[in-house]
């Protein structure tokens, strides 16, 4: 119980620091959002309407006042209005979050599936191939991987759509692009840990007793190797959610990442703030969740 | 069995992810359906002053522009001015109905103008109801309906009111489309060949033929316009046959045009646009406070190479301040001189600056145009002329420029309608915000007087001469130089015909036809 409470307090503190950072980074970014908003279409706004818009957006207030106002709205679930079209940002984020979660979930399946496949038979050909492929893919930027997949699979073979949120096949290419990169970390970790675990005396004893190799891995070794993988899994999952930005843009995937990119282009500060806050909070919570899983799996962690 | 599970479960999970493989992507072969893609959402929503972009042809303006920015009839078939440009009367097209079936009349036009005036200034995803709107309606005293005609009474003469109203600022929708706040109450209700039937923000808009359209019924019963912001993804979708064409501002990057045009499945339409790449000089500090060095800078630049090579032939060499899309207003006698030897001589005479000149570009524009490459070419040209130079990429160029911390700024500008006055008045008049805040320090009484004269000169030939004099003045003074006039290439498959784009990137979707 005390462990849970301590972790909760820590998480809350991290979230508060996160909110300050998000607010400061986006508010202190150079450039005048009022001018940018009015400069649509490449035409030059008048000074009077820039001043009027700055007042309307509350940009003239002192920074601490703006932060407190913003935070109290955020806590109540109000992420403000988009500078561009005045629509509520909360609704915008919520309507796009499922697409990002679907993509991140599919990518997580790819990553976890590949990592498990590669680790269960560490010395087999399949394992070696998967490890090699994921490491190669992970060392190439996802943007390049995505373009290659699009030009070969979608444009060349016409086997799958180039992207977009429609159709059941549309998720495959973005999920592969995103998942392959995540798989590399997991695969290497799991393979190394599993190799060590298999060498532990009690696992070898189990094998000596006549236990099948598969059973020795799944029942005994995987448990010993799990803690590191859980920690890495949390980080990889957080990476997938955040890393969706590039992949979503490339594949016209209607998620929050694509929203963030277009918001950054248009200097739509409330949307950018909301995106960074939501992704930041998701990362903090995922890592906290991984910690809890770790504590459940490994009693040593729970000791103060 | 248990040992099998270890391998079967992950394999199944993977299989689930890959299960979509069998389904072939949707093919837009459906007769009467056209699928297009654009870099941005051409629908902005009910809080926007216009709801949709003019290109979607859901609403129509009173006046539109052609490929030479000349005002051409849309909902108004004719116009005339009286009282030296103080009174303008527009005759409305007869037999026009809104998409809800109600008739277009002069009262509806008046209601639309009054709504614009009431809600301005108001930001928009397309053109803010701001400076351009002030140019269109700033002198308006009264607007009234006379039967099938609308009369604008102005406080001061405006020589080119139809051009200033052209496009967004004279959008006409049914007054019933608007709520009391000026926002839209529901979907837009216009007079164009299409109506907006479905819209998924940031993803796609669906249009259906408007049964009440006064003109010939459009060939495509339904049009889907997808939003694909990434340029490579757009071309991939075109190549994969998922879309029939790419439209709107920046549909193709300059570097993509040649490859797409070489593919026999596609037809690229290149038409001049209102966008011009300008170099703006910081005239408030050395070295470019010295007119000789501004001249040297201009002579050092090989504008033809920039237009042909770096912009891959999607632009024409810049010369006169007004681009050729302004038709006869553009001065053909202003030439783009390139003389590196003379540039060097000028620098030697004026004295080499000790500190390097800063070439500023905006990071927001580097994604759209090859500005990093152009800036490097400018840097090399300046250095050859004896002006040491460096390139700065900034995100907030406004702050940098207002601090005076630049020497040359490369950026693209356009006009909201067919309004030539706008460029001179908003950028270079002595009191223009651009001129003053961005430290151009261009002060010319002659220029200011000519700008004011031209704006009120109703005689066509007289006005043309005044604008040409202005351009010759700018060519000599050089507060800004036009580097290149940008085209806007768009592309469709060869199965789509009738693609005509005006200078403001507007394609008449109602005129597109399936061609053999």
Coordinates of C-alpha atoms in Angstrom, one line a residue, chain A residues 29-32 35-47 49-50 52-53 56-57 82-88 92 96 105-107 109-110 112-114 116-117 120-121 143 147 150 154-155 158-163 165-169 171-172 175-176 212 214-215 218-219 249-252 254 258 262 264-267, chain B residues 2-4 6-7 10-11 13-14 16-26 39 44 47-48 121-128 130-132 134 169 183 199 201-203 226-230 232-233 235-242 249 265 364-365 395-399 409 411-416 422 426-427 433-434 437-438:
Chain A
X29 CA 8.1 29.7 -28.4
X30 CA 9.0 32.7 -30.6
X31 CA 6.5 34.1 -33.0
X32 CA 3.1 35.8 -32.6
X35 CA -0.2 37.3 -36.6
X36 CA 0.3 33.8 -37.8
X37 CA -3.5 33.1 -37.6
X38 CA -4.4 36.2 -39.6
X39 CA -1.7 35.6 -42.2
X40 CA -3.5 32.7 -43.8
X41 CA -3.4 32.7 -47.5
X42 CA -0.1 34.7 -47.5
X43 CA -1.8 38.1 -47.0
X44 CA -0.5 40.7 -44.6
X45 CA -2.9 41.5 -41.7
X46 CA -3.4 45.0 -40.2
X47 CA -1.8 46.0 -36.9
X49 CA -6.6 43.3 -36.0
X50 CA -3.5 41.7 -34.7
X52 CA -7.6 42.8 -31.3
X53 CA -6.9 39.1 -31.7
X56 CA -9.2 38.1 -27.5
X57 CA -6.7 35.2 -27.1
X82 CA -8.3 25.9 -31.4
X83 CA -6.7 29.2 -32.7
X84 CA -7.5 28.2 -36.2
X85 CA -11.2 27.2 -36.3
X86 CA -12.3 27.9 -32.7
X87 CA -13.4 24.4 -32.1
X88 CA -12.9 22.8 -28.7
X92 CA -10.7 17.2 -31.4
X96 CA -8.6 11.3 -33.0
X105 CA -1.9 -1.2 -30.5
X106 CA -1.4 -2.9 -33.9
X107 CA 2.3 -1.8 -33.8
X109 CA 1.3 -6.5 -31.5
X110 CA 3.9 -6.5 -34.3
X112 CA 5.7 -8.0 -29.1
X113 CA 4.9 -10.8 -31.6
X114 CA 8.3 -10.5 -33.4
X116 CA 8.6 -13.4 -28.7
X117 CA 9.0 -15.3 -31.9
X120 CA 11.6 -18.4 -28.0
X121 CA 14.1 -20.1 -30.3
X143 CA 10.1 7.9 -42.6
X147 CA 8.2 5.3 -48.1
X150 CA 4.4 2.5 -49.7
X154 CA 0.9 0.0 -52.1
X155 CA 2.1 1.6 -55.4
X158 CA -1.2 -2.4 -55.2
X159 CA -1.8 -4.9 -52.4
X160 CA -2.7 -2.4 -49.7
X161 CA -3.8 1.2 -49.5
X162 CA -1.2 3.9 -49.2
X163 CA -2.8 5.0 -46.0
X165 CA -8.2 5.7 -42.1
X166 CA -10.6 3.8 -44.3
X167 CA -10.6 0.0 -45.0
X168 CA -9.4 -2.8 -42.8
X169 CA -6.0 -3.1 -44.6
X171 CA -3.5 -0.2 -40.7
X172 CA -1.1 -2.8 -41.9
X175 CA 1.6 -0.6 -38.0
X176 CA 4.5 -2.5 -39.7
X212 CA 10.9 -30.1 -22.6
X214 CA 9.8 -25.2 -24.7
X215 CA 8.4 -25.7 -21.2
X218 CA 7.9 -20.5 -21.1
X219 CA 7.4 -21.5 -17.5
X249 CA 1.7 12.0 -41.4
X250 CA 3.3 9.7 -43.9
X251 CA 0.3 7.4 -44.1
X252 CA -2.4 10.1 -43.7
X254 CA -6.2 10.4 -38.9
X258 CA -1.2 14.1 -37.7
X262 CA -0.8 20.3 -38.9
X264 CA 2.5 23.0 -35.4
X265 CA 2.5 24.1 -39.1
X266 CA -0.3 26.5 -38.3
X267 CA 1.0 27.6 -34.9
Chain B
X2 CA 0.6 -26.2 -24.0
X3 CA 4.0 -26.0 -25.7
X4 CA 2.3 -25.2 -29.0
X6 CA 3.8 -20.5 -27.0
X7 CA 4.3 -20.2 -30.7
X10 CA 2.1 -14.7 -31.1
X11 CA 1.7 -16.0 -34.6
X13 CA -1.6 -12.0 -33.0
X14 CA 0.6 -11.2 -35.9
X16 CA -4.6 -10.5 -36.9
X17 CA -2.5 -7.5 -37.7
X18 CA -1.8 -8.7 -41.2
X19 CA -5.3 -10.0 -41.9
X20 CA -6.2 -6.9 -43.9
X21 CA -3.8 -8.1 -46.7
X22 CA -6.5 -9.7 -48.8
X23 CA -8.7 -6.7 -49.3
X24 CA -7.8 -4.7 -52.4
X25 CA -7.8 -1.0 -52.0
X26 CA -10.9 0.8 -53.1
X39 CA -2.7 19.2 -49.1
X44 CA -13.0 24.9 -42.6
X47 CA -17.1 29.0 -37.4
X48 CA -15.1 30.0 -40.5
X121 CA -12.1 41.1 -38.3
X122 CA -12.4 37.4 -38.1
X123 CA -9.7 34.7 -38.8
X124 CA -10.2 32.1 -41.4
X125 CA -8.4 29.0 -42.6
X126 CA -8.4 30.7 -46.0
X127 CA -8.4 34.4 -46.1
X128 CA -8.9 36.4 -42.9
X130 CA -8.9 41.5 -42.2
X131 CA -6.7 43.7 -44.4
X132 CA -8.0 42.3 -47.8
X134 CA -10.8 46.3 -45.6
X169 CA -14.9 38.6 -50.1
X183 CA -21.5 31.6 -37.7
X199 CA -17.3 16.2 -43.9
X201 CA -12.6 17.2 -40.4
X202 CA -9.0 16.9 -41.5
X203 CA -9.7 13.8 -43.5
X226 CA -9.3 13.7 -49.3
X227 CA -6.8 15.6 -47.2
X228 CA -3.2 14.2 -47.6
X229 CA -0.8 16.7 -46.0
X230 CA 2.4 14.9 -46.9
X232 CA 5.1 12.1 -51.0
X233 CA 2.0 10.4 -49.6
X235 CA 1.8 11.3 -55.1
X236 CA 1.9 7.7 -53.8
X237 CA -1.9 7.8 -53.5
X238 CA -2.1 9.1 -57.1
X239 CA 0.2 6.4 -58.4
X240 CA -1.6 3.7 -56.5
X241 CA -4.8 4.7 -58.2
X242 CA -6.5 5.7 -54.9
X249 CA -2.1 25.3 -53.6
X265 CA -1.1 8.0 -67.0
X364 CA 7.6 27.1 -42.2
X365 CA 8.2 27.7 -45.9
X395 CA 10.8 29.7 -37.1
X396 CA 9.5 33.1 -36.0
X397 CA 10.8 35.3 -38.8
X398 CA 8.5 38.2 -37.7
X399 CA 10.3 38.6 -34.4
X409 CA 14.4 37.9 -46.3
X411 CA 9.4 34.7 -48.7
X412 CA 6.4 34.2 -50.9
X413 CA 3.4 36.5 -51.0
X414 CA 0.1 36.6 -52.8
X415 CA -3.0 38.8 -53.0
X416 CA -6.4 37.8 -51.7
X422 CA -3.0 45.7 -51.9
X426 CA 0.3 46.8 -47.4
X427 CA 4.0 46.2 -48.1
X433 CA 3.2 47.7 -41.4
X434 CA 5.5 45.5 -43.5
X437 CA 7.8 47.0 -38.5
X438 CA 10.1 44.9 -40.6

